[in-house]
mmCIF file of C-alpha atoms in Angstrom:
data_model
loop_
_atom_site.group_PDB
_atom_site.id
_atom_site.type_symbol
_atom_site.label_atom_id
_atom_site.label_comp_id
_atom_site.label_asym_id
_atom_site.label_seq_id
_atom_site.Cartn_x
_atom_site.Cartn_y
_atom_site.Cartn_z
ATOM 1 C CA MET A 217 0.121 -0.074 0.026
ATOM 2 C CA ALA A 218 2.908 2.256 0.711
ATOM 3 C CA GLY A 219 4.325 1.810 -2.598
ATOM 4 C CA ARG A 220 0.949 2.833 -4.377
ATOM 5 C CA ALA A 221 0.920 6.093 -2.181
ATOM 6 C CA ARG A 222 4.304 7.134 -3.606
ATOM 7 C CA LEU A 223 3.308 6.682 -7.105
ATOM 8 C CA PRO A 224 1.258 9.641 -7.411
ATOM 9 C CA PHE A 225 3.778 11.721 -5.352
ATOM 10 C CA LEU A 226 6.580 10.731 -7.849
ATOM 11 C CA ALA A 227 4.407 11.431 -10.918
ATOM 12 C CA LEU A 228 3.939 14.837 -9.487
ATOM 13 C CA LEU A 229 7.485 15.292 -8.725
ATOM 14 C CA GLY A 230 8.426 14.275 -12.262
ATOM 15 C CA LEU A 231 5.937 16.940 -13.471
ATOM 16 C CA GLY A 232 7.489 19.538 -11.095
ATOM 17 C CA LEU A 233 10.981 18.740 -12.360
ATOM 18 C CA GLY A 234 9.652 18.832 -15.980
ATOM 19 C CA GLY A 235 8.341 22.334 -15.328
ATOM 20 C CA CYS A 236 11.788 23.544 -14.007
ATOM 21 C CA ASN A 237 13.383 21.972 -16.951
ATOM 22 C CA ALA A 238 10.993 23.388 -19.319
ATOM 23 C CA GLY A 239 11.527 27.014 -17.617
ATOM 24 C CA LEU A 240 15.289 26.406 -17.968
ATOM 25 C CA VAL A 241 15.133 25.717 -21.695
ATOM 26 C CA GLY A 242 12.766 28.573 -22.169
ATOM 27 C CA ALA A 243 15.269 30.931 -20.657
ATOM 28 C CA THR A 244 17.993 29.443 -22.595
ATOM 29 C CA LEU A 245 16.163 30.088 -25.785
ATOM 30 C CA ALA A 246 15.106 33.519 -24.922
ATOM 31 C CA VAL A 247 19.010 34.455 -24.184
ATOM 32 C CA MET A 248 19.973 32.793 -27.334
ATOM 33 C CA GLY A 249 17.411 34.666 -29.249
ATOM 34 C CA ALA A 250 18.330 37.967 -27.762
ATOM 35 C CA GLY A 251 21.857 37.225 -28.790
ATOM 36 C CA ALA A 252 20.875 36.715 -32.458
ATOM 37 C CA VAL A 253 19.125 39.864 -32.506
ATOM 38 C CA ILE A 254 22.110 41.837 -31.097
ATOM 39 C CA SER A 255 24.541 40.078 -33.282
ATOM 40 C CA TYR A 256 22.412 40.629 -36.511
ATOM 41 C CA ASP A 257 23.913 44.010 -36.901
ATOM 42 C CA CYS A 258 27.344 42.878 -37.442
ATOM 43 C CA PRO A 259 30.052 45.527 -38.143
ATOM 44 C CA GLY A 260 32.429 45.502 -41.096
ATOM 45 C CA TYR A 261 35.960 46.589 -40.229
ATOM 46 C CA LEU A 262 37.974 49.327 -41.958
ATOM 47 C CA THR A 263 41.606 50.106 -42.334
ATOM 48 C CA VAL A 264 42.433 53.649 -43.565
ATOM 49 C CA ARG A 265 45.946 54.343 -44.931
ATOM 50 C CA LEU A 266 47.185 57.982 -45.558
ATOM 51 C CA ARG A 267 50.124 58.092 -47.801
ATOM 52 C CA ASP A 268 52.137 61.169 -48.390
ATOM 53 C CA GLU A 269 52.268 61.568 -52.264
ATOM 54 C CA LEU A 270 55.786 63.418 -52.232
ATOM 55 C CA THR A 271 57.775 60.912 -50.050
ATOM 56 C CA GLY A 272 55.515 57.847 -50.348
ATOM 57 C CA ALA A 273 55.655 57.450 -46.412
ATOM 58 C CA GLU A 274 52.521 56.064 -44.825
ATOM 59 C CA LEU A 275 51.265 58.423 -42.178
ATOM 60 C CA CYS A 276 49.803 56.511 -39.020
ATOM 61 C CA GLY A 277 47.563 57.759 -36.166
ATOM 62 C CA GLU A 278 46.114 60.712 -38.301
ATOM 63 C CA PRO A 279 42.409 61.228 -37.666
ATOM 64 C CA VAL A 280 39.794 60.580 -40.308
ATOM 65 C CA LEU A 281 36.189 61.588 -40.159
ATOM 66 C CA ALA A 282 33.736 59.019 -41.298
ATOM 67 C CA ARG A 283 30.169 60.151 -42.072
ATOM 68 C CA ASP A 284 27.082 58.180 -43.123
ATOM 69 C CA ARG A 285 23.924 60.452 -43.137
ATOM 70 C CA ASP A 286 23.506 61.339 -39.528
ATOM 71 C CA ARG A 287 26.100 58.900 -38.025
ATOM 72 C CA GLU A 288 29.562 60.106 -37.606
ATOM 73 C CA ARG A 289 32.848 58.311 -36.349
ATOM 74 C CA ARG A 290 36.360 59.354 -35.674
ATOM 75 C CA LEU A 291 38.752 56.805 -37.221
ATOM 76 C CA PHE A 292 42.815 56.710 -37.063
ATOM 77 C CA THR A 293 44.945 55.618 -39.888
ATOM 78 C CA CYS A 294 46.697 52.417 -39.677
ATOM 79 C CA ALA A 295 44.261 51.068 -37.069
ATOM 80 C CA THR A 296 41.583 48.711 -38.070
ATOM 81 C CA MET A 297 38.048 49.789 -36.601
ATOM 82 C CA ALA A 298 34.501 48.648 -36.766
ATOM 83 C CA LEU A 299 31.888 50.621 -38.833
ATOM 84 C CA PRO A 300 28.065 49.542 -39.154
ATOM 85 C CA HIS A 301 27.161 48.968 -42.688
ATOM 86 C CA GLY A 302 26.422 51.932 -44.791
ATOM 87 C CA THR A 303 28.003 54.396 -47.412
ATOM 88 C CA TRP A 304 30.689 56.220 -45.308
ATOM 89 C CA GLU A 305 32.173 59.457 -46.502
ATOM 90 C CA LEU A 306 35.940 59.458 -45.391
ATOM 91 C CA ARG A 307 37.952 62.662 -44.877
ATOM 92 C CA ALA A 308 41.302 62.923 -43.602
ATOM 93 C CA GLU A 309 41.655 65.905 -41.124
ATOM 94 C CA ARG A 310 45.325 66.483 -42.442
ATOM 95 C CA GLY A 311 45.336 67.672 -46.233
ATOM 96 C CA GLY A 312 41.681 66.941 -46.628
ATOM 97 C CA ALA A 313 41.872 63.790 -48.818
ATOM 98 C CA SER A 314 38.754 62.144 -49.249
ATOM 99 C CA THR A 315 36.918 59.147 -50.583
ATOM 100 C CA SER A 316 33.765 57.063 -49.938
ATOM 101 C CA VAL A 317 33.420 53.422 -49.110
ATOM 102 C CA GLU A 318 30.264 51.047 -48.929
ATOM 103 C CA ILE A 319 30.341 48.801 -45.690
ATOM 104 C CA GLU A 320 28.026 45.803 -46.492
ATOM 105 C CA ARG A 321 26.322 43.815 -43.833
ATOM 106 C CA PRO A 322 28.660 40.693 -43.555
ATOM 107 C CA ALA A 323 26.852 37.167 -44.184
ATOM 108 C CA ARG A 324 26.878 34.985 -40.944
ATOM 109 C CA CYS A 325 28.703 37.722 -39.037
ATOM 110 C CA GLU A 326 31.901 37.033 -41.026
ATOM 111 C CA ARG A 327 34.721 39.513 -40.270
ATOM 112 C CA TRP A 328 35.253 41.523 -43.500
ATOM 113 C CA VAL A 329 37.993 44.065 -43.392
ATOM 114 C CA TYR A 330 37.983 46.924 -45.954
ATOM 115 C CA ASP A 331 41.306 48.616 -46.836
ATOM 116 C CA VAL A 332 41.053 52.159 -48.170
ATOM 117 C CA GLU A 333 44.093 54.187 -49.130
ATOM 118 C CA LEU A 334 44.117 58.086 -49.174
ATOM 119 C CA ASP A 335 46.753 60.154 -50.622
ATOM 120 C CA LEU A 336 47.885 63.209 -48.967
ATOM 121 C CA PRO A 337 47.969 65.910 -51.614
ATOM 122 C CA THR A 338 51.338 67.581 -52.217
ATOM 123 C CA PRO A 339 51.425 71.135 -51.546
#
């Protein structure tokens, strides 16, 4: 008789544990879903090089202003920096050399690096 009394208790205990497991699985899926939404907008990466036309020397650490509509970023030459997707206008603060680059949204969040070279005009 005591064995039969334990059967409903074990069944309820199993349902309770199943509920906890379902809750944990649900919470895990929610966190993974939030991570997928956050990582959906993976940036592209950009390396800007500024070259002195007169000497051919590469100038590192020079500030470059990047603009895409209402977004603006300050980059530095010789450094690889993240930029969201868009068409960015780049202008070196030194010498005013400029160009544009289109950063595409990478497939499956692959790391794409765009290399851009600006030539510092001779005086």
